[in-house]
C-alpha cells in the first residue's frame, strides 16, 4: 500500500516503517478465507506517526458481519468479551452510546444513541438523518447512507398513533433527531434534527420496550402508564406508574403525558396491537429486510471516493474534523470489500487522526465510502480473541478495554 496523503496539510510523507505481513487471510490460516488483519504505520503530512489496525472482509468470505450488544441494551461490556461470547474472529467497537458521566445521560449507560437493527429487528430508533452502516445480509454489499426510522401503533379498537421510540427512557431523547414534539432541553425550542451529545425532551410519548432492553422497563414517574403485551401483541395488563417486568416473549408500551391518555383509551384486552416499522435510506428506500442489520454513528468520511464529512447532518457543531484522536472507522471498497480500521492516538507512538486525515487514509486503503464510529477511549479492535490495537484514555495513559454499548463483529459461517 502507498503512503497516506492527508488533505489540508500537503502531501503525506512516505511510510518509514516496514509494513507487516498480513496476520491472516489465506485459506487454512487463523482467519477465514477472504478475511485479513494487518497492523501498519503511516506518517502524516507534518511527520506525525499513526498506527492503524485493519480487518478487511472480501465479498467472497464465508462470514457474517453484524452489530451485537451485551447481555442487554442498558449495560456495557468490552469488545473482547463480546467477541469471545459471539465467537467472533474479529470485532471493533460500534455506535455512540449513553454514558454515566454525560451531563445529558438518561441513567442507563450503554443505551445506543441512534439506529440499531439486527437481523431485521429494530431495537433502537434512528436519530433521523444521521449516517449509518447498512449490512443487507449474505450476498449483498454493505453500504453507507443516511437513515431514518418511523413506527406506528394500531390499537385493538383500530386507533392509530405514532410510536415515538423503542428501548429508551420516555420523554428523553439523548442526541435528539426524534419525531413529534421534541424540544431542545437547553433552550426549549422545537428540534427534530440530530444534536450530538445534546438532550431533547418530549412530555407526551409512547415508547416500546422489548426483551433486548432487559428484564424490567424503567420505573416511570407518577401518572405514567404501561401496557403489557404478550407474544401476539395482546394486552395482558395496564399498570401505573410504568415500570416492571418485560415478558420474555412479549413487550411493553410506556406512555407519558398524552401517551398515557391514549393508552388508557385504547389499550384494551381483545385483538392484538399492530405495529408497523419503517427504516429508510437517504433515497427513501426500505432497508429493514429480514436479514438486514443497521448500525448508526457518523459523520460520513468518504462518499464516492471523495472526502465528504457531513458533520452538520449528524448533529455536530463547528469543525469536528480538526482534533487528532483515536478513531474507529468503517469503509467499503468499490468491489464490496468491507474495511474495519482503528487509528491509535494519544500516545508517543501514534498521534491519532483528524476526520479528514482518517478519510484520506481510508481512501489510500481503497475505500470509496466511509463512516466514523465511536472513538477516543472506545476505539478497540480484537482479532482472534486478542487485542489488536492500543486503547488509551483521555489523558493518554494506556487503558484496559473500555466497556461499550455494542460491537461490530465478524462471524464465521
GROMACS .gro file of C-alpha atoms in nm:
model
  413
    1UNK     CA    1   0.000   0.000   0.000
    2UNK     CA    2   0.123   0.351  -0.069
    3UNK     CA    3   0.181   0.618   0.193
    4UNK     CA    4  -0.127   0.811   0.302
    5UNK     CA    5  -0.194   1.161   0.175
    6UNK     CA    6  -0.399   1.384   0.406
    7UNK     CA    7  -0.592   1.676   0.262
    8UNK     CA    8  -0.533   2.019   0.403
    9UNK     CA    9  -0.176   1.951   0.520
   10UNK     CA   10   0.008   1.890   0.196
   11UNK     CA   11   0.136   1.556   0.070
   12UNK     CA   12   0.196   1.283   0.323
   13UNK     CA   13   0.545   1.151   0.383
   14UNK     CA   14   0.649   0.803   0.279
   15UNK     CA   15   0.586   0.536   0.540
   16UNK     CA   16   0.909   0.500   0.741
   17UNK     CA   17   0.826   0.159   0.891
   18UNK     CA   18   0.820  -0.181   0.724
   19UNK     CA   19   0.471  -0.297   0.653
   20UNK     CA   20   0.398  -0.618   0.845
   21UNK     CA   21   0.272  -0.915   0.653
   22UNK     CA   22  -0.098  -0.987   0.693
   23UNK     CA   23  -0.160  -1.175   1.015
   24UNK     CA   24  -0.407  -1.400   0.838
   25UNK     CA   25  -0.639  -1.424   0.546
   26UNK     CA   26  -0.502  -1.714   0.344
   27UNK     CA   27  -0.712  -2.029   0.350
   28UNK     CA   28  -0.624  -2.262   0.633
   29UNK     CA   29  -0.463  -1.997   0.849
   30UNK     CA   30  -0.606  -1.831   1.159
   31UNK     CA   31  -0.875  -1.626   0.984
   32UNK     CA   32  -1.134  -1.744   0.732
   33UNK     CA   33  -1.061  -1.721   0.361
   34UNK     CA   34  -1.118  -1.363   0.244
   35UNK     CA   35  -1.060  -1.205   0.587
   36UNK     CA   36  -0.725  -1.041   0.664
   37UNK     CA   37  -0.586  -0.842   0.957
   38UNK     CA   38  -0.291  -0.604   0.949
   39UNK     CA   39  -0.120  -0.350   1.172
   40UNK     CA   40   0.053  -0.078   0.972
   41UNK     CA   41   0.226   0.254   1.032
   42UNK     CA   42   0.190   0.576   0.835
   43UNK     CA   43   0.345   0.922   0.850
   44UNK     CA   44   0.107   1.214   0.826
   45UNK     CA   45   0.188   1.531   0.635
   46UNK     CA   46   0.355   1.704   0.933
   47UNK     CA   47   0.566   1.399   1.018
   48UNK     CA   48   0.345   1.264   1.295
   49UNK     CA   49   0.315   0.888   1.305
   50UNK     CA   50  -0.010   0.694   1.327
   51UNK     CA   51  -0.058   0.321   1.385
   52UNK     CA   52  -0.353   0.163   1.206
   53UNK     CA   53  -0.513  -0.172   1.279
   54UNK     CA   54  -0.727  -0.305   0.995
   55UNK     CA   55  -0.951  -0.600   0.919
   56UNK     CA   56  -1.069  -0.644   0.561
   57UNK     CA   57  -1.357  -0.868   0.462
   58UNK     CA   58  -1.389  -0.961   0.095
   59UNK     CA   59  -1.734  -1.030  -0.055
   60UNK     CA   60  -1.633  -1.394  -0.109
   61UNK     CA   61  -1.554  -1.454   0.259
   62UNK     CA   62  -1.785  -1.704   0.426
   63UNK     CA   63  -1.852  -1.478   0.721
   64UNK     CA   64  -2.131  -1.260   0.854
   65UNK     CA   65  -2.065  -0.904   0.969
   66UNK     CA   66  -2.325  -0.763   1.208
   67UNK     CA   67  -2.365  -0.545   1.519
   68UNK     CA   68  -2.421  -0.716   1.853
   69UNK     CA   69  -2.466  -0.593   2.210
   70UNK     CA   70  -2.405  -0.737   2.555
   71UNK     CA   71  -2.642  -0.906   2.797
   72UNK     CA   72  -2.897  -0.631   2.733
   73UNK     CA   73  -2.914  -0.282   2.584
   74UNK     CA   74  -2.898  -0.081   2.905
   75UNK     CA   75  -2.548  -0.203   3.001
   76UNK     CA   76  -2.198  -0.204   2.853
   77UNK     CA   77  -1.926  -0.461   2.805
   78UNK     CA   78  -1.582  -0.473   2.643
   79UNK     CA   79  -1.532  -0.557   2.277
   80UNK     CA   80  -1.315  -0.850   2.383
   81UNK     CA   81  -1.587  -1.001   2.598
   82UNK     CA   82  -1.844  -0.953   2.324
   83UNK     CA   83  -1.612  -1.116   2.070
   84UNK     CA   84  -1.549  -1.416   2.294
   85UNK     CA   85  -1.917  -1.469   2.367
   86UNK     CA   86  -2.010  -1.446   1.998
   87UNK     CA   87  -1.703  -1.649   1.891
   88UNK     CA   88  -1.616  -1.368   1.654
   89UNK     CA   89  -1.296  -1.388   1.453
   90UNK     CA   90  -1.271  -1.008   1.468
   91UNK     CA   91  -1.458  -0.718   1.626
   92UNK     CA   92  -1.446  -0.340   1.670
   93UNK     CA   93  -1.648  -0.103   1.887
   94UNK     CA   94  -1.964   0.034   1.730
   95UNK     CA   95  -2.210   0.316   1.794
   96UNK     CA   96  -2.215   0.616   2.024
   97UNK     CA   97  -2.397   0.547   2.350
   98UNK     CA   98  -2.530   0.694   2.673
   99UNK     CA   99  -2.257   0.720   2.937
  100UNK     CA  100  -2.279   0.764   3.314
  101UNK     CA  101  -2.051   1.070   3.313
  102UNK     CA  102  -2.256   1.255   3.049
  103UNK     CA  103  -2.446   1.565   3.159
  104UNK     CA  104  -2.740   1.454   2.945
  105UNK     CA  105  -2.744   1.087   3.048
  106UNK     CA  106  -3.082   0.922   3.094
  107UNK     CA  107  -2.937   0.697   3.364
  108UNK     CA  108  -2.884   0.386   3.153
  109UNK     CA  109  -2.520   0.380   3.036
  110UNK     CA  110  -2.493   0.158   2.732
  111UNK     CA  111  -2.815   0.264   2.561
  112UNK     CA  112  -2.718   0.307   2.190
  113UNK     CA  113  -2.776   0.658   2.057
  114UNK     CA  114  -2.933   0.622   1.717
  115UNK     CA  115  -3.034   0.340   1.490
  116UNK     CA  116  -2.954  -0.020   1.576
  117UNK     CA  117  -3.121  -0.302   1.386
  118UNK     CA  118  -3.010  -0.664   1.397
  119UNK     CA  119  -3.138  -0.934   1.163
  120UNK     CA  120  -3.437  -0.725   1.055
  121UNK     CA  121  -3.540  -0.625   1.407
  122UNK     CA  122  -3.527  -0.256   1.503
  123UNK     CA  123  -3.415  -0.231   1.865
  124UNK     CA  124  -3.312   0.137   1.877
  125UNK     CA  125  -3.474   0.402   1.659
  126UNK     CA  126  -3.277   0.634   1.433
  127UNK     CA  127  -3.159   0.981   1.513
  128UNK     CA  128  -3.322   1.082   1.188
  129UNK     CA  129  -3.078   1.189   0.919
  130UNK     CA  130  -2.760   1.055   1.079
  131UNK     CA  131  -2.528   0.832   0.879
  132UNK     CA  132  -2.523   0.455   0.929
  133UNK     CA  133  -2.363   0.134   0.808
  134UNK     CA  134  -2.619  -0.081   0.627
  135UNK     CA  135  -2.550  -0.456   0.616
  136UNK     CA  136  -2.821  -0.603   0.391
  137UNK     CA  137  -2.729  -0.965   0.463
  138UNK     CA  138  -2.548  -1.257   0.292
  139UNK     CA  139  -2.468  -1.196  -0.073
  140UNK     CA  140  -2.543  -0.823  -0.064
  141UNK     CA  141  -2.285  -0.548  -0.047
  142UNK     CA  142  -2.256  -0.333   0.266
  143UNK     CA  143  -2.315   0.036   0.212
  144UNK     CA  144  -2.321   0.367   0.396
  145UNK     CA  145  -2.609   0.615   0.383
  146UNK     CA  146  -2.824   0.846   0.591
  147UNK     CA  147  -3.104   0.665   0.772
  148UNK     CA  148  -3.446   0.749   0.913
  149UNK     CA  149  -3.698   0.541   1.105
  150UNK     CA  150  -4.067   0.570   1.185
  151UNK     CA  151  -4.307   0.348   1.379
  152UNK     CA  152  -4.686   0.334   1.418
  153UNK     CA  153  -4.923   0.155   1.656
  154UNK     CA  154  -5.270   0.029   1.571
  155UNK     CA  155  -5.474  -0.034   1.886
  156UNK     CA  156  -5.724  -0.322   1.927
  157UNK     CA  157  -6.007  -0.078   1.854
  158UNK     CA  158  -5.838   0.045   1.533
  159UNK     CA  159  -5.699   0.376   1.667
  160UNK     CA  160  -5.361   0.466   1.514
  161UNK     CA  161  -5.078   0.660   1.678
  162UNK     CA  162  -4.709   0.719   1.615
  163UNK     CA  163  -4.475   0.516   1.832
  164UNK     CA  164  -4.210   0.765   1.946
  165UNK     CA  165  -3.926   0.530   2.030
  166UNK     CA  166  -3.808   0.186   2.127
  167UNK     CA  167  -3.587   0.086   2.421
  168UNK     CA  168  -3.508   0.428   2.569
  169UNK     CA  169  -3.637   0.636   2.860
  170UNK     CA  170  -3.967   0.802   2.755
  171UNK     CA  171  -3.952   1.179   2.728
  172UNK     CA  172  -3.571   1.197   2.698
  173UNK     CA  173  -3.406   1.177   2.358
  174UNK     CA  174  -3.027   1.186   2.401
  175UNK     CA  175  -2.881   1.311   2.072
  176UNK     CA  176  -3.221   1.438   1.952
  177UNK     CA  177  -3.333   1.355   1.598
  178UNK     CA  178  -3.671   1.217   1.707
  179UNK     CA  179  -4.028   1.279   1.594
  180UNK     CA  180  -4.328   1.466   1.728
  181UNK     CA  181  -4.298   1.740   1.988
  182UNK     CA  182  -3.928   1.716   2.076
  183UNK     CA  183  -3.769   2.028   2.224
  184UNK     CA  184  -3.404   2.105   2.294
  185UNK     CA  185  -3.360   2.087   2.670
  186UNK     CA  186  -3.125   2.385   2.698
  187UNK     CA  187  -3.347   2.624   2.502
  188UNK     CA  188  -3.698   2.478   2.493
  189UNK     CA  189  -3.710   2.533   2.117
  190UNK     CA  190  -3.858   2.268   1.886
  191UNK     CA  191  -3.589   2.038   1.748
  192UNK     CA  192  -3.621   1.731   1.527
  193UNK     CA  193  -3.270   1.731   1.380
  194UNK     CA  194  -2.984   1.532   1.536
  195UNK     CA  195  -2.781   1.714   1.801
  196UNK     CA  196  -2.480   1.509   1.907
  197UNK     CA  197  -2.441   1.477   2.285
  198UNK     CA  198  -2.734   1.709   2.349
  199UNK     CA  199  -3.069   1.632   2.509
  200UNK     CA  200  -3.417   1.677   2.369
  201UNK     CA  201  -3.736   1.641   2.575
  202UNK     CA  202  -4.089   1.540   2.483
  203UNK     CA  203  -4.357   1.540   2.754
  204UNK     CA  204  -4.603   1.327   2.552
  205UNK     CA  205  -4.466   0.999   2.420
  206UNK     CA  206  -4.520   0.625   2.388
  207UNK     CA  207  -4.204   0.414   2.387
  208UNK     CA  208  -4.188   0.037   2.337
  209UNK     CA  209  -3.967  -0.190   2.548
  210UNK     CA  210  -3.860  -0.531   2.425
  211UNK     CA  211  -3.664  -0.811   2.597
  212UNK     CA  212  -3.345  -0.673   2.439
  213UNK     CA  213  -3.368  -0.384   2.686
  214UNK     CA  214  -3.351  -0.616   2.986
  215UNK     CA  215  -3.576  -0.790   3.235
  216UNK     CA  216  -3.755  -0.473   3.354
  217UNK     CA  217  -3.866  -0.149   3.193
  218UNK     CA  218  -3.755   0.178   3.360
  219UNK     CA  219  -3.958   0.299   3.660
  220UNK     CA  220  -4.197   0.571   3.547
  221UNK     CA  221  -4.297   0.892   3.720
  222UNK     CA  222  -4.633   0.916   3.899
  223UNK     CA  223  -4.906   0.937   3.637
  224UNK     CA  224  -4.720   0.734   3.375
  225UNK     CA  225  -4.876   0.414   3.240
  226UNK     CA  226  -4.755   0.098   3.073
  227UNK     CA  227  -4.941  -0.162   2.868
  228UNK     CA  228  -4.801  -0.516   2.893
  229UNK     CA  229  -4.828  -0.718   2.571
  230UNK     CA  230  -4.789  -1.092   2.514
  231UNK     CA  231  -4.604  -1.252   2.222
  232UNK     CA  232  -4.901  -1.187   1.991
  233UNK     CA  233  -4.933  -0.820   2.093
  234UNK     CA  234  -5.243  -0.868   2.308
  235UNK     CA  235  -5.280  -0.653   2.620
  236UNK     CA  236  -5.246  -0.857   2.940
  237UNK     CA  237  -5.223  -0.568   3.187
  238UNK     CA  238  -5.218  -0.188   3.216
  239UNK     CA  239  -5.004  -0.074   3.506
  240UNK     CA  240  -4.945   0.269   3.656
  241UNK     CA  241  -4.694   0.406   3.721
  242UNK     CA  242  -4.488   0.247   3.448
  243UNK     CA  243  -4.206   0.009   3.524
  244UNK     CA  244  -4.195  -0.363   3.573
  245UNK     CA  245  -4.121  -0.697   3.415
  246UNK     CA  246  -4.095  -0.720   3.037
  247UNK     CA  247  -4.243  -1.051   2.914
  248UNK     CA  248  -3.967  -1.270   2.773
  249UNK     CA  249  -4.157  -1.323   2.450
  250UNK     CA  250  -4.361  -1.003   2.459
  251UNK     CA  251  -4.310  -0.629   2.506
  252UNK     CA  252  -4.449  -0.324   2.681
  253UNK     CA  253  -4.568   0.024   2.580
  254UNK     CA  254  -4.485   0.306   2.823
  255UNK     CA  255  -4.674   0.633   2.797
  256UNK     CA  256  -4.610   0.979   2.940
  257UNK     CA  257  -4.832   1.287   2.904
  258UNK     CA  258  -5.079   1.248   2.619
  259UNK     CA  259  -4.939   0.900   2.565
  260UNK     CA  260  -5.093   0.794   2.896
  261UNK     CA  261  -5.435   0.919   2.786
  262UNK     CA  262  -5.406   0.731   2.456
  263UNK     CA  263  -5.309   0.404   2.625
  264UNK     CA  264  -5.590   0.432   2.880
  265UNK     CA  265  -5.839   0.492   2.600
  266UNK     CA  266  -5.718   0.227   2.354
  267UNK     CA  267  -5.501  -0.038   2.526
  268UNK     CA  268  -5.778  -0.286   2.591
  269UNK     CA  269  -5.782  -0.662   2.609
  270UNK     CA  270  -5.900  -0.837   2.296
  271UNK     CA  271  -5.746  -0.820   1.948
  272UNK     CA  272  -5.367  -0.765   1.936
  273UNK     CA  273  -5.189  -0.435   1.886
  274UNK     CA  274  -5.049  -0.387   1.537
  275UNK     CA  275  -4.709  -0.230   1.490
  276UNK     CA  276  -4.558  -0.102   1.166
  277UNK     CA  277  -4.192  -0.009   1.135
  278UNK     CA  278  -4.017   0.176   0.853
  279UNK     CA  279  -3.640   0.219   0.823
  280UNK     CA  280  -3.531   0.401   0.508
  281UNK     CA  281  -3.211   0.523   0.345
  282UNK     CA  282  -3.141   0.867   0.201
  283UNK     CA  283  -3.340   0.784  -0.112
  284UNK     CA  284  -3.645   0.676   0.087
  285UNK     CA  285  -3.593   0.304   0.012
  286UNK     CA  286  -3.683   0.047   0.275
  287UNK     CA  287  -3.372  -0.120   0.421
  288UNK     CA  288  -3.524  -0.325   0.705
  289UNK     CA  289  -3.536  -0.666   0.538
  290UNK     CA  290  -3.539  -0.987   0.747
  291UNK     CA  291  -3.161  -1.040   0.723
  292UNK     CA  292  -3.053  -0.674   0.736
  293UNK     CA  293  -2.861  -0.507   1.016
  294UNK     CA  294  -2.800  -0.132   1.058
  295UNK     CA  295  -2.554   0.046   1.286
  296UNK     CA  296  -2.573   0.425   1.324
  297UNK     CA  297  -2.287   0.662   1.409
  298UNK     CA  298  -2.139   0.944   1.197
  299UNK     CA  299  -2.031   1.160   1.038
  300UNK     CA  300  -1.958   1.018   0.694
  301UNK     CA  301  -1.594   1.046   0.582
  302UNK     CA  302  -1.598   0.945   0.215
  303UNK     CA  303  -1.872   0.940  -0.045
  304UNK     CA  304  -1.799   0.815  -0.398
  305UNK     CA  305  -1.423   0.825  -0.337
  306UNK     CA  306  -1.412   1.192  -0.230
  307UNK     CA  307  -1.375   1.333   0.118
  308UNK     CA  308  -1.727   1.413   0.240
  309UNK     CA  309  -1.772   1.494   0.609
  310UNK     CA  310  -2.138   1.570   0.682
  311UNK     CA  311  -2.091   1.691   1.038
  312UNK     CA  312  -2.395   1.922   1.045
  313UNK     CA  313  -2.632   1.649   0.924
  314UNK     CA  314  -2.504   1.430   1.209
  315UNK     CA  315  -2.562   1.694   1.473
  316UNK     CA  316  -2.205   1.813   1.524
  317UNK     CA  317  -2.144   2.184   1.569
  318UNK     CA  318  -1.837   2.371   1.448
  319UNK     CA  319  -1.545   2.195   1.280
  320UNK     CA  320  -1.541   1.840   1.412
  321UNK     CA  321  -1.254   1.728   1.192
  322UNK     CA  322  -0.957   1.919   1.335
  323UNK     CA  323  -0.864   1.727   1.651
  324UNK     CA  324  -0.638   1.426   1.629
  325UNK     CA  325  -0.793   1.145   1.831
  326UNK     CA  326  -0.808   0.766   1.839
  327UNK     CA  327  -1.081   0.672   1.593
  328UNK     CA  328  -1.270   0.366   1.476
  329UNK     CA  329  -1.400   0.382   1.120
  330UNK     CA  330  -1.558   0.155   0.863
  331UNK     CA  331  -1.526   0.178   0.487
  332UNK     CA  332  -1.638  -0.002   0.174
  333UNK     CA  333  -1.444  -0.062  -0.147
  334UNK     CA  334  -1.592  -0.050  -0.495
  335UNK     CA  335  -1.591  -0.431  -0.512
  336UNK     CA  336  -1.789  -0.462  -0.186
  337UNK     CA  337  -1.492  -0.534   0.042
  338UNK     CA  338  -1.552  -0.404   0.395
  339UNK     CA  339  -1.269  -0.231   0.582
  340UNK     CA  340  -1.269  -0.202   0.962
  341UNK     CA  341  -0.995   0.031   1.087
  342UNK     CA  342  -0.878   0.163   1.423
  343UNK     CA  343  -0.635   0.456   1.441
  344UNK     CA  344  -0.440   0.464   1.766
  345UNK     CA  345  -0.388   0.804   1.928
  346UNK     CA  346  -0.296   1.000   2.241
  347UNK     CA  347   0.039   0.823   2.268
  348UNK     CA  348   0.405   0.888   2.184
  349UNK     CA  349   0.400   0.619   1.914
  350UNK     CA  350   0.073   0.721   1.747
  351UNK     CA  351  -0.079   1.070   1.723
  352UNK     CA  352  -0.432   0.977   1.618
  353UNK     CA  353  -0.603   1.139   1.321
  354UNK     CA  354  -0.846   1.416   1.238
  355UNK     CA  355  -1.157   1.318   1.047
  356UNK     CA  356  -1.006   1.450   0.725
  357UNK     CA  357  -0.687   1.253   0.782
  358UNK     CA  358  -0.894   0.943   0.854
  359UNK     CA  359  -1.080   0.997   0.526
  360UNK     CA  360  -0.756   1.033   0.329
  361UNK     CA  361  -0.601   0.723   0.486
  362UNK     CA  362  -0.917   0.518   0.422
  363UNK     CA  363  -0.911   0.632   0.060
  364UNK     CA  364  -0.549   0.516   0.032
  365UNK     CA  365  -0.660   0.179   0.167
  366UNK     CA  366  -0.907   0.156  -0.119
  367UNK     CA  367  -1.232   0.276   0.038
  368UNK     CA  368  -1.480   0.474  -0.169
  369UNK     CA  369  -1.734   0.528   0.112
  370UNK     CA  370  -1.652   0.552   0.482
  371UNK     CA  371  -1.814   0.625   0.817
  372UNK     CA  372  -1.683   0.738   1.154
  373UNK     CA  373  -1.784   0.521   1.452
  374UNK     CA  374  -1.739   0.593   1.823
  375UNK     CA  375  -1.377   0.681   1.904
  376UNK     CA  376  -1.147   0.807   2.179
  377UNK     CA  377  -1.111   0.559   2.463
  378UNK     CA  378  -1.372   0.336   2.299
  379UNK     CA  379  -1.156   0.263   1.993
  380UNK     CA  380  -1.081  -0.109   2.013
  381UNK     CA  381  -1.008  -0.393   1.773
  382UNK     CA  382  -0.996  -0.759   1.871
  383UNK     CA  383  -0.874  -1.032   1.633
  384UNK     CA  384  -0.893  -1.400   1.725
  385UNK     CA  385  -0.955  -1.310   2.088
  386UNK     CA  386  -0.652  -1.080   2.119
  387UNK     CA  387  -0.635  -0.702   2.138
  388UNK     CA  388  -0.510  -0.573   1.802
  389UNK     CA  389  -0.457  -0.207   1.890
  390UNK     CA  390  -0.355   0.010   2.189
  391UNK     CA  391  -0.653   0.182   2.356
  392UNK     CA  392  -0.572   0.499   2.551
  393UNK     CA  393  -0.776   0.710   2.792
  394UNK     CA  394  -0.845   1.084   2.785
  395UNK     CA  395  -0.506   1.170   2.938
  396UNK     CA  396  -0.315   0.941   2.704
  397UNK     CA  397  -0.244   0.665   2.955
  398UNK     CA  398  -0.280   0.308   2.827
  399UNK     CA  399  -0.611   0.163   2.944
  400UNK     CA  400  -0.783  -0.168   2.953
  401UNK     CA  401  -1.064  -0.208   2.706
  402UNK     CA  402  -1.344   0.035   2.770
  403UNK     CA  403  -1.690  -0.111   2.815
  404UNK     CA  404  -1.907   0.000   2.521
  405UNK     CA  405  -2.267  -0.038   2.406
  406UNK     CA  406  -2.219  -0.262   2.105
  407UNK     CA  407  -1.963  -0.405   1.869
  408UNK     CA  408  -1.937  -0.480   1.500
  409UNK     CA  409  -1.833  -0.845   1.476
  410UNK     CA  410  -1.710  -1.078   1.204
  411UNK     CA  411  -1.861  -1.425   1.249
  412UNK     CA  412  -1.754  -1.734   1.058
  413UNK     CA  413  -2.046  -1.906   0.888
   0.00000   0.00000   0.00000
